[in-house]
mmCIF file with all atom_site columns, C-alpha atoms in Angstrom:
data_model
loop_
_atom_site.group_PDB
_atom_site.id
_atom_site.type_symbol
_atom_site.label_atom_id
_atom_site.label_alt_id
_atom_site.label_comp_id
_atom_site.label_asym_id
_atom_site.label_entity_id
_atom_site.label_seq_id
_atom_site.pdbx_PDB_ins_code
_atom_site.Cartn_x
_atom_site.Cartn_y
_atom_site.Cartn_z
_atom_site.occupancy
_atom_site.B_iso_or_equiv
_atom_site.pdbx_formal_charge
_atom_site.auth_seq_id
_atom_site.auth_comp_id
_atom_site.auth_asym_id
_atom_site.auth_atom_id
_atom_site.pdbx_PDB_model_num
ATOM 1   C CA . MET A 1 1   ? 115.246 178.151 -22.415 1.00 0.00 ? 1   MET A CA 1
ATOM 2   C CA . PRO A 1 2   ? 118.209 176.294 -21.120 1.00 0.00 ? 2   PRO A CA 1
ATOM 3   C CA . THR A 1 3   ? 120.021 173.664 -23.257 1.00 0.00 ? 3   THR A CA 1
ATOM 4   C CA . CYS A 1 4   ? 119.016 170.099 -22.513 1.00 0.00 ? 4   CYS A CA 1
ATOM 5   C CA . SER A 1 5   ? 121.266 167.198 -22.282 1.00 0.00 ? 5   SER A CA 1
ATOM 6   C CA . LEU A 1 6   ? 121.134 164.193 -24.643 1.00 0.00 ? 6   LEU A CA 1
ATOM 7   C CA . SER A 1 7   ? 120.016 162.004 -21.965 1.00 0.00 ? 7   SER A CA 1
ATOM 8   C CA . THR A 1 8   ? 117.419 164.478 -21.049 1.00 0.00 ? 8   THR A CA 1
ATOM 9   C CA . LEU A 1 9   ? 116.270 164.757 -24.524 1.00 0.00 ? 9   LEU A CA 1
ATOM 10  C CA . GLN A 1 10  ? 116.155 160.777 -24.896 1.00 0.00 ? 10  GLN A CA 1
ATOM 11  C CA . THR A 1 11  ? 114.025 160.275 -21.591 1.00 0.00 ? 11  THR A CA 1
ATOM 12  C CA . SER A 1 12  ? 111.506 163.179 -21.955 1.00 0.00 ? 12  SER A CA 1
ATOM 13  C CA . ARG A 1 13  ? 108.263 163.117 -23.588 1.00 0.00 ? 13  ARG A CA 1
ATOM 14  C CA . CYS A 1 14  ? 106.948 165.414 -26.338 1.00 0.00 ? 14  CYS A CA 1
ATOM 15  C CA . GLU A 1 15  ? 104.257 167.873 -24.915 1.00 0.00 ? 15  GLU A CA 1
ATOM 16  C CA . PRO A 1 16  ? 101.178 168.531 -27.072 1.00 0.00 ? 16  PRO A CA 1
ATOM 17  C CA . CYS A 1 17  ? 101.784 171.648 -29.070 1.00 0.00 ? 17  CYS A CA 1
ATOM 18  C CA . GLU A 1 18  ? 98.589  173.414 -30.458 1.00 0.00 ? 18  GLU A CA 1
ATOM 19  C CA . GLY A 1 19  ? 100.319 176.801 -30.937 1.00 0.00 ? 19  GLY A CA 1
ATOM 20  C CA . GLY A 1 20  ? 100.332 179.824 -28.638 1.00 0.00 ? 20  GLY A CA 1
ATOM 21  C CA . VAL A 1 21  ? 103.762 179.246 -27.690 1.00 0.00 ? 21  VAL A CA 1
ATOM 22  C CA . GLU A 1 22  ? 107.112 180.837 -29.123 1.00 0.00 ? 22  GLU A CA 1
ATOM 23  C CA . ALA A 1 23  ? 109.288 179.030 -31.378 1.00 0.00 ? 23  ALA A CA 1
ATOM 24  C CA . LEU A 1 24  ? 112.868 178.701 -30.271 1.00 0.00 ? 24  LEU A CA 1
ATOM 25  C CA . THR A 1 25  ? 115.115 181.512 -31.590 1.00 0.00 ? 25  THR A CA 1
ATOM 26  C CA . ILE A 1 26  ? 117.734 180.520 -34.201 1.00 0.00 ? 26  ILE A CA 1
ATOM 27  C CA . GLU A 1 27  ? 120.339 180.854 -31.559 1.00 0.00 ? 27  GLU A CA 1
ATOM 28  C CA . ALA A 1 28  ? 118.599 178.445 -28.816 1.00 0.00 ? 28  ALA A CA 1
ATOM 29  C CA . ALA A 1 29  ? 118.071 176.158 -31.729 1.00 0.00 ? 29  ALA A CA 1
ATOM 30  C CA . ARG A 1 30  ? 121.839 176.117 -32.640 1.00 0.00 ? 30  ARG A CA 1
ATOM 31  C CA . GLU A 1 31  ? 122.765 175.578 -29.053 1.00 0.00 ? 31  GLU A CA 1
ATOM 32  C CA . GLN A 1 32  ? 120.316 172.578 -28.589 1.00 0.00 ? 32  GLN A CA 1
ATOM 33  C CA . LEU A 1 33  ? 121.563 171.157 -31.991 1.00 0.00 ? 33  LEU A CA 1
ATOM 34  C CA . ALA A 1 34  ? 125.094 170.995 -30.819 1.00 0.00 ? 34  ALA A CA 1
ATOM 35  C CA . ILE A 1 35  ? 123.802 168.229 -28.538 1.00 0.00 ? 35  ILE A CA 1
ATOM 36  C CA . LEU A 1 36  ? 122.911 166.137 -31.383 1.00 0.00 ? 36  LEU A CA 1
ATOM 37  C CA . ASN A 1 37  ? 125.023 164.354 -33.681 1.00 0.00 ? 37  ASN A CA 1
ATOM 38  C CA . GLY A 1 38  ? 124.613 165.021 -37.508 1.00 0.00 ? 38  GLY A CA 1
ATOM 39  C CA . TRP A 1 39  ? 121.393 166.904 -37.404 1.00 0.00 ? 39  TRP A CA 1
ATOM 40  C CA . GLN A 1 40  ? 121.302 170.133 -39.568 1.00 0.00 ? 40  GLN A CA 1
ATOM 41  C CA . LEU A 1 41  ? 119.404 173.340 -38.997 1.00 0.00 ? 41  LEU A CA 1
ATOM 42  C CA . ASP A 1 42  ? 117.765 174.880 -42.146 1.00 0.00 ? 42  ASP A CA 1
ATOM 43  C CA . GLU A 1 43  ? 118.648 178.446 -43.149 1.00 0.00 ? 43  GLU A CA 1
ATOM 44  C CA . MET A 1 44  ? 115.589 179.937 -41.565 1.00 0.00 ? 44  MET A CA 1
ATOM 45  C CA . GLY A 1 45  ? 115.772 178.173 -38.207 1.00 0.00 ? 45  GLY A CA 1
ATOM 46  C CA . LYS A 1 46  ? 112.478 176.651 -38.743 1.00 0.00 ? 46  LYS A CA 1
ATOM 47  C CA . SER A 1 47  ? 113.263 172.822 -38.905 1.00 0.00 ? 47  SER A CA 1
ATOM 48  C CA . ILE A 1 48  ? 115.967 170.441 -38.424 1.00 0.00 ? 48  ILE A CA 1
ATOM 49  C CA . SER A 1 49  ? 116.994 167.442 -40.662 1.00 0.00 ? 49  SER A CA 1
ATOM 50  C CA . LYS A 1 50  ? 119.098 164.449 -40.769 1.00 0.00 ? 50  LYS A CA 1
ATOM 51  C CA . ASP A 1 51  ? 120.087 161.826 -43.700 1.00 0.00 ? 51  ASP A CA 1
ATOM 52  C CA . TRP A 1 52  ? 120.802 158.140 -43.295 1.00 0.00 ? 52  TRP A CA 1
ATOM 53  C CA . ASN A 1 53  ? 122.018 155.664 -45.963 1.00 0.00 ? 53  ASN A CA 1
ATOM 54  C CA . THR A 1 54  ? 120.814 151.968 -45.126 1.00 0.00 ? 54  THR A CA 1
ATOM 55  C CA . LYS A 1 55  ? 122.032 148.645 -46.578 1.00 0.00 ? 55  LYS A CA 1
ATOM 56  C CA . ASN A 1 56  ? 118.932 148.394 -48.722 1.00 0.00 ? 56  ASN A CA 1
ATOM 57  C CA . PHE A 1 57  ? 115.377 148.842 -49.109 1.00 0.00 ? 57  PHE A CA 1
ATOM 58  C CA . VAL A 1 58  ? 114.333 146.780 -46.516 1.00 0.00 ? 58  VAL A CA 1
ATOM 59  C CA . LYS A 1 59  ? 116.338 148.136 -43.873 1.00 0.00 ? 59  LYS A CA 1
ATOM 60  C CA . ALA A 1 60  ? 115.191 151.747 -45.018 1.00 0.00 ? 60  ALA A CA 1
ATOM 61  C CA . LEU A 1 61  ? 111.442 150.859 -44.790 1.00 0.00 ? 61  LEU A CA 1
ATOM 62  C CA . ASP A 1 62  ? 112.012 149.283 -41.376 1.00 0.00 ? 62  ASP A CA 1
ATOM 63  C CA . PHE A 1 63  ? 113.771 152.427 -40.011 1.00 0.00 ? 63  PHE A CA 1
ATOM 64  C CA . CYS A 1 64  ? 111.058 154.282 -41.389 1.00 0.00 ? 64  CYS A CA 1
ATOM 65  C CA . ASN A 1 65  ? 108.407 152.116 -39.688 1.00 0.00 ? 65  ASN A CA 1
ATOM 66  C CA . ARG A 1 66  ? 110.157 152.315 -36.468 1.00 0.00 ? 66  ARG A CA 1
ATOM 67  C CA . ILE A 1 67  ? 110.233 156.022 -36.823 1.00 0.00 ? 67  ILE A CA 1
ATOM 68  C CA . GLY A 1 68  ? 106.659 156.108 -37.473 1.00 0.00 ? 68  GLY A CA 1
ATOM 69  C CA . ALA A 1 69  ? 105.979 153.943 -34.408 1.00 0.00 ? 69  ALA A CA 1
ATOM 70  C CA . LEU A 1 70  ? 107.834 156.234 -32.220 1.00 0.00 ? 70  LEU A CA 1
ATOM 71  C CA . ALA A 1 71  ? 106.380 159.407 -33.740 1.00 0.00 ? 71  ALA A CA 1
ATOM 72  C CA . GLU A 1 72  ? 102.821 158.104 -32.980 1.00 0.00 ? 72  GLU A CA 1
ATOM 73  C CA . ALA A 1 73  ? 103.868 157.129 -29.520 1.00 0.00 ? 73  ALA A CA 1
ATOM 74  C CA . GLU A 1 74  ? 105.201 160.883 -28.968 1.00 0.00 ? 74  GLU A CA 1
ATOM 75  C CA . GLY A 1 75  ? 102.212 162.386 -30.651 1.00 0.00 ? 75  GLY A CA 1
ATOM 76  C CA . HIS A 1 76  ? 104.887 164.438 -32.886 1.00 0.00 ? 76  HIS A CA 1
ATOM 77  C CA . HIS A 1 77  ? 105.270 163.525 -36.249 1.00 0.00 ? 77  HIS A CA 1
ATOM 78  C CA . PRO A 1 78  ? 108.137 164.186 -38.699 1.00 0.00 ? 78  PRO A CA 1
ATOM 79  C CA . ASP A 1 79  ? 108.287 164.296 -42.469 1.00 0.00 ? 79  ASP A CA 1
ATOM 80  C CA . LEU A 1 80  ? 110.055 161.094 -43.760 1.00 0.00 ? 80  LEU A CA 1
ATOM 81  C CA . HIS A 1 81  ? 111.686 160.876 -47.241 1.00 0.00 ? 81  HIS A CA 1
ATOM 82  C CA . LEU A 1 82  ? 112.637 157.325 -48.695 1.00 0.00 ? 82  LEU A CA 1
ATOM 83  C CA . THR A 1 83  ? 114.583 158.048 -51.918 1.00 0.00 ? 83  THR A CA 1
ATOM 84  C CA . GLY A 1 84  ? 117.113 155.828 -53.983 1.00 0.00 ? 84  GLY A CA 1
ATOM 85  C CA . TYR A 1 85  ? 115.766 152.610 -52.400 1.00 0.00 ? 85  TYR A CA 1
ATOM 86  C CA . ARG A 1 86  ? 117.861 153.100 -49.348 1.00 0.00 ? 86  ARG A CA 1
ATOM 87  C CA . HIS A 1 87  ? 118.249 156.804 -48.331 1.00 0.00 ? 87  HIS A CA 1
ATOM 88  C CA . VAL A 1 88  ? 116.133 158.188 -45.534 1.00 0.00 ? 88  VAL A CA 1
ATOM 89  C CA . ARG A 1 89  ? 115.910 161.816 -44.665 1.00 0.00 ? 89  ARG A CA 1
ATOM 90  C CA . VAL A 1 90  ? 114.015 162.964 -41.701 1.00 0.00 ? 90  VAL A CA 1
ATOM 91  C CA . VAL A 1 91  ? 112.963 166.448 -41.423 1.00 0.00 ? 91  VAL A CA 1
ATOM 92  C CA . ILE A 1 92  ? 111.352 167.632 -38.118 1.00 0.00 ? 92  ILE A CA 1
ATOM 93  C CA . THR A 1 93  ? 109.444 170.911 -37.142 1.00 0.00 ? 93  THR A CA 1
ATOM 94  C CA . THR A 1 94  ? 106.601 172.053 -35.102 1.00 0.00 ? 94  THR A CA 1
ATOM 95  C CA . HIS A 1 95  ? 104.016 172.823 -37.440 1.00 0.00 ? 95  HIS A CA 1
ATOM 96  C CA . ALA A 1 96  ? 101.620 174.495 -35.056 1.00 0.00 ? 96  ALA A CA 1
ATOM 97  C CA . ILE A 1 97  ? 104.128 177.375 -34.347 1.00 0.00 ? 97  ILE A CA 1
ATOM 98  C CA . ARG A 1 98  ? 105.921 177.255 -37.623 1.00 0.00 ? 98  ARG A CA 1
ATOM 99  C CA . GLY A 1 99  ? 109.150 176.762 -36.083 1.00 0.00 ? 99  GLY A CA 1
ATOM 100 C CA . LEU A 1 100 ? 111.203 174.617 -33.779 1.00 0.00 ? 100 LEU A CA 1
ATOM 101 C CA . SER A 1 101 ? 110.288 173.535 -30.213 1.00 0.00 ? 101 SER A CA 1
ATOM 102 C CA . ILE A 1 102 ? 111.759 171.262 -27.604 1.00 0.00 ? 102 ILE A CA 1
ATOM 103 C CA . ASN A 1 103 ? 109.637 168.478 -28.872 1.00 0.00 ? 103 ASN A CA 1
ATOM 104 C CA . ASP A 1 104 ? 111.740 168.487 -32.148 1.00 0.00 ? 104 ASP A CA 1
ATOM 105 C CA . PHE A 1 105 ? 115.091 167.962 -30.331 1.00 0.00 ? 105 PHE A CA 1
ATOM 106 C CA . ILE A 1 106 ? 113.342 165.216 -28.155 1.00 0.00 ? 106 ILE A CA 1
ATOM 107 C CA . LEU A 1 107 ? 112.228 163.332 -31.234 1.00 0.00 ? 107 LEU A CA 1
ATOM 108 C CA . ALA A 1 108 ? 115.636 163.776 -33.054 1.00 0.00 ? 108 ALA A CA 1
ATOM 109 C CA . ALA A 1 109 ? 117.408 162.313 -30.038 1.00 0.00 ? 109 ALA A CA 1
ATOM 110 C CA . LYS A 1 110 ? 114.966 159.343 -29.936 1.00 0.00 ? 110 LYS A CA 1
ATOM 111 C CA . ILE A 1 111 ? 115.311 158.584 -33.455 1.00 0.00 ? 111 ILE A CA 1
ATOM 112 C CA . ASP A 1 112 ? 119.274 158.725 -33.379 1.00 0.00 ? 112 ASP A CA 1
ATOM 113 C CA . ALA A 1 113 ? 118.797 156.074 -30.504 1.00 0.00 ? 113 ALA A CA 1
ATOM 114 C CA . LEU A 1 114 ? 116.725 153.882 -32.965 1.00 0.00 ? 114 LEU A CA 1
ATOM 115 C CA . MET A 1 115 ? 119.973 153.602 -35.239 1.00 0.00 ? 115 MET A CA 1
ATOM 116 C CA . SER A 1 116 ? 122.272 152.955 -32.405 1.00 0.00 ? 116 SER A CA 1
#
């Protein structure tokens, strides 16, 4: 799979995935990850994550709610962690394939756009 540009990721839509497709290789995931700012690949190459520190609890909760609305619209749902009243961690994977798909990078790019 060729690496997508940031603008391509931000304008693409997540495609439904019920399995039956190959997860990205760790090499392909690393290449795609290089397009994003601040996202980390887990050691097994199965998920990506990013942390944010917001001003306060209200801002953190608002950010989580905006991510939730985006995720619902895309049909691709991350794990959201709100801790320490203002720290938000987002973990994204494609559960149906137990690894990463292009959908994960599309969602990550769109989440980043929420904070800009």
